[in-house]
């Protein structure tokens, strides 16, 4: 999905709440993908993992994914 000309990563949780974050990993800018089994955004380049709301679960990223309004 795109918002404001940027790619967004969007996830709807079990309560129906939508979480939208930047789809670019804050480590080196690779596109993250959602792992449904782990309920986490994962970067295929270096293994950073993020919660659905963008908070860091595992580095090497040191900043969370940026929140996006959709």
GROMACS .gro file of C-alpha atoms in nm:
model
   70
    1UNK     CA    1   0.000   0.000   0.000
    2UNK     CA    2   0.113   0.357  -0.063
    3UNK     CA    3   0.041   0.662   0.152
    4UNK     CA    4   0.187   1.003   0.081
    5UNK     CA    5   0.393   0.854  -0.201
    6UNK     CA    6   0.564   0.604   0.029
    7UNK     CA    7   0.522   0.230   0.071
    8UNK     CA    8   0.336   0.130   0.386
    9UNK     CA    9   0.320  -0.199   0.569
   10UNK     CA   10  -0.034  -0.254   0.699
   11UNK     CA   11  -0.158  -0.510   0.952
   12UNK     CA   12  -0.505  -0.561   1.102
   13UNK     CA   13  -0.491  -0.720   1.447
   14UNK     CA   14  -0.743  -0.960   1.603
   15UNK     CA   15  -0.941  -0.666   1.746
   16UNK     CA   16  -0.973  -0.508   1.401
   17UNK     CA   17  -0.728  -0.228   1.472
   18UNK     CA   18  -0.518  -0.131   1.170
   19UNK     CA   19  -0.147  -0.062   1.218
   20UNK     CA   20   0.035   0.119   0.936
   21UNK     CA   21   0.411   0.170   0.937
   22UNK     CA   22   0.680   0.245   0.683
   23UNK     CA   23   0.759  -0.064   0.476
   24UNK     CA   24   1.130   0.027   0.478
   25UNK     CA   25   1.353  -0.123   0.745
   26UNK     CA   26   1.527   0.148   0.946
   27UNK     CA   27   1.857  -0.043   0.925
   28UNK     CA   28   1.935  -0.017   0.551
   29UNK     CA   29   1.600   0.049   0.385
   30UNK     CA   30   1.504  -0.299   0.262
   31UNK     CA   31   1.132  -0.375   0.234
   32UNK     CA   32   0.988  -0.565   0.529
   33UNK     CA   33   0.742  -0.854   0.495
   34UNK     CA   34   0.485  -0.973   0.748
   35UNK     CA   35   0.535  -1.314   0.909
   36UNK     CA   36   0.183  -1.420   1.011
   37UNK     CA   37   0.302  -1.711   1.228
   38UNK     CA   38   0.526  -1.478   1.432
   39UNK     CA   39   0.303  -1.171   1.396
   40UNK     CA   40   0.605  -0.960   1.312
   41UNK     CA   41   0.745  -0.751   1.029
   42UNK     CA   42   1.074  -0.904   0.916
   43UNK     CA   43   1.355  -0.761   0.708
   44UNK     CA   44   1.491  -1.016   0.460
   45UNK     CA   45   1.826  -0.836   0.428
   46UNK     CA   46   1.973  -0.857   0.778
   47UNK     CA   47   1.705  -1.012   0.999
   48UNK     CA   48   1.564  -0.717   1.189
   49UNK     CA   49   1.218  -0.791   1.331
   50UNK     CA   50   0.945  -0.548   1.431
   51UNK     CA   51   0.612  -0.573   1.616
   52UNK     CA   52   0.295  -0.491   1.416
   53UNK     CA   53   0.310  -0.134   1.551
   54UNK     CA   54   0.672  -0.098   1.431
   55UNK     CA   55   0.855  -0.138   1.763
   56UNK     CA   56   1.186  -0.325   1.742
   57UNK     CA   57   1.180  -0.690   1.845
   58UNK     CA   58   1.529  -0.776   1.716
   59UNK     CA   59   1.816  -0.583   1.554
   60UNK     CA   60   2.039  -0.488   1.389
   61UNK     CA   61   1.789  -0.200   1.338
   62UNK     CA   62   1.810   0.050   1.624
   63UNK     CA   63   1.502   0.259   1.537
   64UNK     CA   64   1.141   0.142   1.509
   65UNK     CA   65   0.950   0.150   1.182
   66UNK     CA   66   0.792   0.492   1.135
   67UNK     CA   67   0.416   0.517   1.194
   68UNK     CA   68   0.203   0.608   0.891
   69UNK     CA   69  -0.146   0.755   0.866
   70UNK     CA   70  -0.367   0.587   0.610
   0.00000   0.00000   0.00000
